[in-house]
Amino acid sequence: MTNPFLSVHPEVEAALAEGRPVVALESTIIAHGMPYPQNVETAFRLEGAVREAGAVPATIAVIGGRLKAGLDAAEIEKFGAGGKTVRKISRRDLPIVAGLGLDGATTVASTMIIAGMAGIRFFGTGGIGGVHRGAAQTMDISADLQELAHTDVAVVTAGAKSILDLPLTLEYLETLGVPVIGYGTTEFPAFYTRDSGLPVDYRAETPEEIARILHAKWGMGLSGGAVIANPIPESHAIPRREIDPLIEQAVMEAEQQNIRGKALTPFLLARMETLTQGRSLISNIELALNNVRLAAWIAVVWEELRN
Ligand code: PSU
Ligand code: MN
């Protein structure tokens, strides 16, 4: 059955039809996660890294109401230049932008949805959303977690920033039945730092192992995604004693200014960038490159297992 709202880029469509590996990339990281023009440059570098690792990149966004799997250079430039003026869209927003012919930058959740519709199983990004600190009062839990429970896409991430409540985020993923696999690590990474003191479900040493786990999951009919937790390269990690006080400050400012809902994560990300004087941006770019490469390596082996 064809999906009348979906537009798959011809190169991506050909790769999928021929059983070649494809890796999805998100557009919220471009529009809301980084400043212009580094965001556009990064988007192109991420696509290049996926190609070098042997897969076809599909950057995902909604343009004029079309759910796009695979953007051309002009479209990426438009999202990057638009920055925060581009609507940030999650699952609940998809019918609004598709129905009314609007543009939207896709989060982890909505990128997974569109990837899933196109038949793409692997997605590399920076950080995922999770359970926010104070969620017991605010109930602010990212829709990314529910999506991981339901949609058959594995997400390679450097963990989650400790702007979130990491222990509760992992509890929530356990409840939803989402495997959390560490790549060369027994600890869930905390984005800027390689460790968090919190355990992953399994430490995988190779992309092959991860591909076998996913092949088994989907092969036995267990729907839903997985979190592939890939620590930031050592050379770009920021020591915890430096980053933790800044995170505390950003979270406190958000509370004082009563920032909530979908504005909260972009606010915290922007504050972190300012408070680290741009250092967090470089870390962010390097860990994203590291993640999309791993996503491509896993996708390559998974296609071999499947064929
Ligand atoms: N965390 C990061 N970088 C990001 C995001 C989260 O470290 O770019 C973005 C992703 O697009 C993620 C979204 O899906 O924020 C989560 O937003 P929310 O918390 O509103 O669900
Ligand atoms: Mn939220």
Coordinates of C-alpha atoms and ligand atoms in Angstrom, one line a residue:
M1 CA 0.0 0.0 0.0
T2 CA 1.4 3.3 -0.9
N3 CA 1.3 6.2 1.5
P4 CA 0.0 9.3 -0.3
F5 CA 1.7 11.7 2.2
L6 CA 5.2 10.1 1.9
S7 CA 7.9 11.2 -0.6
V8 CA 10.9 9.0 -0.7
H9 CA 14.0 10.4 -2.5
P10 CA 14.8 8.4 -5.7
E11 CA 18.2 7.4 -4.5
V12 CA 16.8 6.2 -1.2
E13 CA 13.9 4.4 -2.9
A14 CA 16.4 2.6 -5.2
A15 CA 18.6 1.5 -2.3
L16 CA 15.6 0.2 -0.3
A17 CA 14.2 -1.7 -3.4
E18 CA 17.6 -3.3 -3.9
G19 CA 18.1 -4.2 -0.2
R20 CA 21.0 -1.8 0.2
P21 CA 21.6 -0.2 3.7
V22 CA 20.0 3.2 4.4
V23 CA 20.4 5.4 7.5
A24 CA 17.8 8.0 8.5
L25 CA 19.0 11.4 9.9
E26 CA 16.8 13.9 11.7
S27 CA 16.1 17.6 10.9
T28 CA 15.4 19.0 14.4
I29 CA 19.1 18.6 15.2
I30 CA 19.7 20.9 12.1
A31 CA 16.9 23.5 12.7
H32 CA 16.9 23.5 16.5
G33 CA 20.0 21.8 17.7
M34 CA 22.7 23.9 16.2
P35 CA 23.3 27.4 14.9
Y36 CA 23.4 28.4 11.3
P37 CA 25.6 27.9 9.2
Q38 CA 27.3 25.1 11.2
N39 CA 24.1 23.2 11.2
V40 CA 23.9 23.0 7.4
E41 CA 27.6 22.1 7.2
T42 CA 27.0 19.4 9.8
A43 CA 24.0 18.0 8.0
F44 CA 26.1 17.5 4.8
R45 CA 29.0 16.0 6.8
L46 CA 26.6 13.5 8.5
E47 CA 25.3 12.5 5.0
G48 CA 28.9 12.1 3.8
A49 CA 29.9 10.0 6.9
V50 CA 27.0 7.6 6.2
R51 CA 28.1 7.2 2.6
E52 CA 31.7 6.6 3.5
A53 CA 30.5 3.9 5.9
G54 CA 28.7 2.2 3.1
A55 CA 25.0 3.3 3.4
V56 CA 22.7 5.8 1.7
P57 CA 21.7 8.7 3.9
A58 CA 18.0 9.8 4.2
T59 CA 17.6 13.1 6.0
I60 CA 14.0 13.4 7.1
A61 CA 11.7 16.4 7.4
V62 CA 8.2 17.6 6.4
I63 CA 8.2 20.1 3.5
G64 CA 5.0 21.6 2.3
G65 CA 3.1 18.9 4.0
R66 CA 5.1 16.1 2.3
L67 CA 6.7 13.5 4.6
K68 CA 10.2 13.4 3.1
A69 CA 12.6 10.6 3.4
G70 CA 15.7 12.0 1.8
L71 CA 16.3 15.8 1.2
D72 CA 18.3 17.5 -1.5
A73 CA 20.9 20.1 -0.8
A74 CA 18.6 23.1 -1.2
E75 CA 16.1 21.6 1.2
I76 CA 18.8 21.0 3.8
E77 CA 20.0 24.6 3.4
K78 CA 16.4 25.9 3.8
F79 CA 16.0 24.1 7.1
G80 CA 19.3 25.2 8.4
A81 CA 18.8 28.8 7.5
G82 CA 15.2 28.7 8.9
G83 CA 16.6 27.5 12.3
K84 CA 14.1 28.0 15.1
T85 CA 11.5 29.6 12.9
V86 CA 10.9 26.1 11.5
R87 CA 8.3 24.3 13.6
K88 CA 9.6 21.4 15.7
I89 CA 7.3 18.5 15.1
S90 CA 6.7 15.2 17.0
R91 CA 4.1 12.5 16.5
R92 CA 1.2 14.7 17.5
D93 CA 2.1 17.4 15.0
L94 CA 2.4 15.2 11.9
P95 CA -1.3 15.4 10.9
I96 CA -1.3 19.2 11.4
V97 CA 1.7 19.8 9.1
A98 CA 0.7 17.1 6.6
G99 CA -3.0 18.2 6.5
L100 CA -2.2 21.9 6.1
G101 CA 0.8 21.7 3.8
L102 CA 3.3 23.1 6.3
D103 CA 7.0 22.6 7.0
G104 CA 8.4 20.8 10.0
A105 CA 11.7 19.7 11.5
T106 CA 11.4 16.2 12.8
T107 CA 12.4 15.1 16.2
V108 CA 13.6 11.6 17.0
A109 CA 10.0 10.4 17.4
S110 CA 8.7 11.8 14.1
T111 CA 11.9 10.9 12.2
M112 CA 11.4 7.3 13.4
I113 CA 7.8 7.4 12.1
I114 CA 8.7 8.6 8.6
A115 CA 11.7 6.3 8.4
G116 CA 9.4 3.4 9.4
M117 CA 6.9 4.4 6.7
A118 CA 9.6 4.4 4.1
G119 CA 11.0 1.0 5.3
I120 CA 14.3 2.4 6.9
R121 CA 15.3 0.6 10.0
F122 CA 18.4 2.5 11.2
F123 CA 18.7 6.1 12.4
G124 CA 21.8 8.0 13.7
T125 CA 21.4 11.2 15.8
G126 CA 22.9 13.1 18.7
G127 CA 20.8 12.9 21.9
I128 CA 17.4 11.4 22.4
G129 CA 14.6 12.9 24.5
G130 CA 13.6 11.3 27.8
V131 CA 12.1 11.8 31.2
H132 CA 12.7 15.4 32.3
R133 CA 13.9 16.2 35.8
G134 CA 10.8 17.0 37.9
A135 CA 8.6 14.8 35.7
A136 CA 6.8 13.5 38.8
Q137 CA 5.2 17.0 38.9
T138 CA 5.4 18.2 35.3
M139 CA 4.7 14.8 33.5
D140 CA 7.2 16.0 30.9
I141 CA 8.3 12.8 29.2
S142 CA 9.5 13.0 25.6
A143 CA 7.3 11.3 23.0
D144 CA 10.7 9.8 21.7
L145 CA 10.4 7.1 24.4
Q146 CA 6.9 6.0 23.3
E147 CA 8.0 5.9 19.7
L148 CA 10.9 3.6 20.6
A149 CA 8.4 1.3 22.1
H150 CA 6.3 1.0 18.9
T151 CA 8.2 1.9 15.8
D152 CA 10.6 -0.6 14.2
V153 CA 13.7 1.7 14.0
A154 CA 16.9 1.4 15.9
V155 CA 18.3 4.7 17.1
V156 CA 22.1 5.2 17.5
T157 CA 22.6 8.0 20.1
A158 CA 25.3 9.2 22.5
G159 CA 22.8 8.7 25.3
A160 CA 20.9 11.5 26.8
K161 CA 22.0 14.8 28.3
S162 CA 21.7 15.0 32.0
I163 CA 19.3 17.9 31.5
L164 CA 17.1 14.8 31.8
D165 CA 16.5 12.4 34.7
L166 CA 18.7 9.6 33.3
P167 CA 17.7 6.9 35.9
L168 CA 14.0 7.5 35.2
T169 CA 14.6 7.6 31.5
L170 CA 16.2 4.1 31.7
E171 CA 13.3 2.9 33.9
Y172 CA 10.8 4.1 31.4
L173 CA 12.6 2.4 28.5
E174 CA 12.6 -0.9 30.6
T175 CA 8.9 -0.6 31.2
L176 CA 8.3 0.0 27.5
G177 CA 10.4 -3.1 26.6
V178 CA 13.0 -1.1 24.6
P179 CA 16.5 -2.8 24.6
V180 CA 19.3 -0.4 25.5
I181 CA 22.5 -1.7 23.9
G182 CA 25.9 -0.2 24.8
Y183 CA 28.5 -0.1 22.0
G184 CA 31.8 -0.9 23.8
T185 CA 30.4 0.3 27.1
T186 CA 28.6 -1.2 30.1
E187 CA 27.3 2.3 31.1
F188 CA 24.7 4.4 29.5
P189 CA 26.6 7.4 28.1
A190 CA 25.4 10.9 29.1
F191 CA 26.0 12.7 25.8
Y192 CA 29.0 15.0 26.8
T193 CA 30.4 12.3 29.1
R194 CA 31.1 8.7 28.2
D195 CA 29.6 7.3 31.4
S196 CA 26.7 8.0 33.8
G197 CA 27.1 5.3 36.4
L198 CA 23.9 3.6 35.0
P199 CA 24.0 0.2 33.3
V200 CA 23.0 -0.7 29.8
D201 CA 21.2 -4.0 29.2
Y202 CA 24.0 -5.4 27.2
R203 CA 27.5 -4.4 26.1
A204 CA 28.1 -5.2 22.4
E205 CA 31.6 -5.1 21.1
T206 CA 30.9 -5.1 17.3
P207 CA 28.3 -3.7 14.9
E208 CA 27.7 -7.4 13.9
E209 CA 26.5 -8.2 17.4
I210 CA 24.1 -5.3 17.3
A211 CA 22.8 -6.3 13.9
R212 CA 22.2 -9.9 15.1
I213 CA 20.2 -8.6 18.1
L214 CA 18.0 -6.5 15.9
H215 CA 17.6 -9.2 13.3
A216 CA 16.4 -11.5 16.1
K217 CA 14.1 -8.9 17.6
W218 CA 12.3 -8.1 14.4
G219 CA 12.6 -11.7 13.1
M220 CA 10.6 -13.0 16.0
G221 CA 7.9 -10.4 15.5
L222 CA 8.8 -8.1 18.4
S223 CA 7.8 -4.7 17.2
G224 CA 9.5 -1.5 18.3
G225 CA 12.9 0.1 18.3
A226 CA 16.1 -0.1 20.3
V227 CA 18.5 2.4 21.8
I228 CA 22.1 1.9 20.6
A229 CA 24.1 3.9 23.1
N230 CA 27.5 5.0 21.6
P231 CA 29.7 7.1 23.9
I232 CA 31.2 10.4 22.6
P233 CA 34.8 9.9 21.3
E234 CA 37.2 10.3 24.3
S235 CA 38.9 13.3 22.6
H236 CA 35.7 15.4 22.5
A237 CA 34.2 14.4 25.9
I238 CA 33.7 17.2 28.4
P239 CA 34.7 16.4 32.0
R240 CA 31.7 15.9 34.3
R241 CA 33.0 18.5 36.9
E242 CA 32.9 21.1 34.1
I243 CA 29.6 20.2 32.5
D244 CA 27.5 19.3 35.5
P245 CA 27.3 22.8 37.1
L246 CA 26.3 24.3 33.7
I247 CA 23.5 21.7 33.3
E248 CA 22.3 22.6 36.8
Q249 CA 22.3 26.3 35.9
A250 CA 20.4 25.7 32.6
V251 CA 17.7 23.6 34.3
M252 CA 17.3 26.2 37.1
E253 CA 16.9 29.0 34.6
A254 CA 14.3 27.0 32.7
E255 CA 12.3 26.6 35.9
Q256 CA 12.6 30.3 36.9
Q257 CA 11.5 31.4 33.4
N258 CA 8.7 28.8 33.4
I259 CA 9.8 27.2 30.1
R260 CA 7.8 24.1 29.4
G261 CA 6.4 21.7 26.8
K262 CA 8.2 21.4 23.5
A263 CA 10.2 24.7 24.1
L264 CA 12.0 23.2 27.0
T265 CA 14.6 20.9 25.2
P266 CA 15.6 23.6 22.6
F267 CA 15.9 26.1 25.5
L268 CA 18.2 23.8 27.5
L269 CA 20.3 22.9 24.4
A270 CA 20.8 26.6 23.5
R271 CA 21.7 27.5 27.0
M272 CA 24.3 24.7 27.2
E273 CA 25.9 26.0 24.0
T274 CA 26.2 29.5 25.4
L275 CA 27.3 28.4 28.8
T276 CA 30.1 26.2 27.3
Q277 CA 31.1 29.1 25.0
G278 CA 30.5 26.9 21.9
R279 CA 32.5 23.9 23.2
S280 CA 29.4 21.8 23.4
L281 CA 28.7 22.5 19.7
I282 CA 32.0 20.8 18.7
S283 CA 31.3 17.8 20.9
N284 CA 27.8 17.6 19.5
I285 CA 29.0 17.5 15.9
E286 CA 31.7 14.9 16.6
L287 CA 29.4 12.6 18.5
A288 CA 26.7 12.8 15.8
L289 CA 29.3 11.8 13.2
N290 CA 30.4 8.9 15.4
N291 CA 26.8 7.8 15.7
V292 CA 25.7 7.9 12.1
R293 CA 28.8 5.9 11.1
L294 CA 27.9 3.2 13.6
A295 CA 24.3 3.3 12.3
A296 CA 25.6 2.7 8.8
W297 CA 27.9 -0.2 9.9
I298 CA 25.0 -1.9 11.7
A299 CA 22.7 -1.4 8.7
V300 CA 25.3 -3.0 6.4
V301 CA 25.5 -6.2 8.4
W302 CA 21.8 -6.3 9.0
E303 CA 21.1 -6.2 5.3
E304 CA 23.5 -9.1 4.9
L305 CA 21.7 -11.1 7.6
R306 CA 18.4 -10.4 6.1
N307 CA 19.3 -11.4 2.5
Ligands
PSU1 N1 18.5 16.1 22.9 C1 19.7 16.5 22.4 N2 19.7 17.0 21.1 C2 18.6 17.2 20.4 C3 17.4 16.8 20.9 C4 17.3 16.3 22.2 O1 20.7 16.3 23.1 O2 18.7 17.7 19.3 C5 16.1 17.0 20.1 C6 15.8 15.7 19.3 O3 15.2 16.1 18.1 C7 14.8 15.0 20.2 C8 14.0 16.2 20.7 O4 14.0 14.1 19.6 O5 15.0 17.2 21.0 C9 13.3 15.9 22.0 O6 12.4 17.0 22.3 P1 11.3 16.8 23.4 O7 12.1 16.7 24.7 O8 10.5 18.1 23.3 O9 10.5 15.6 23.1
MN2 MN 8.6 17.4 26.5

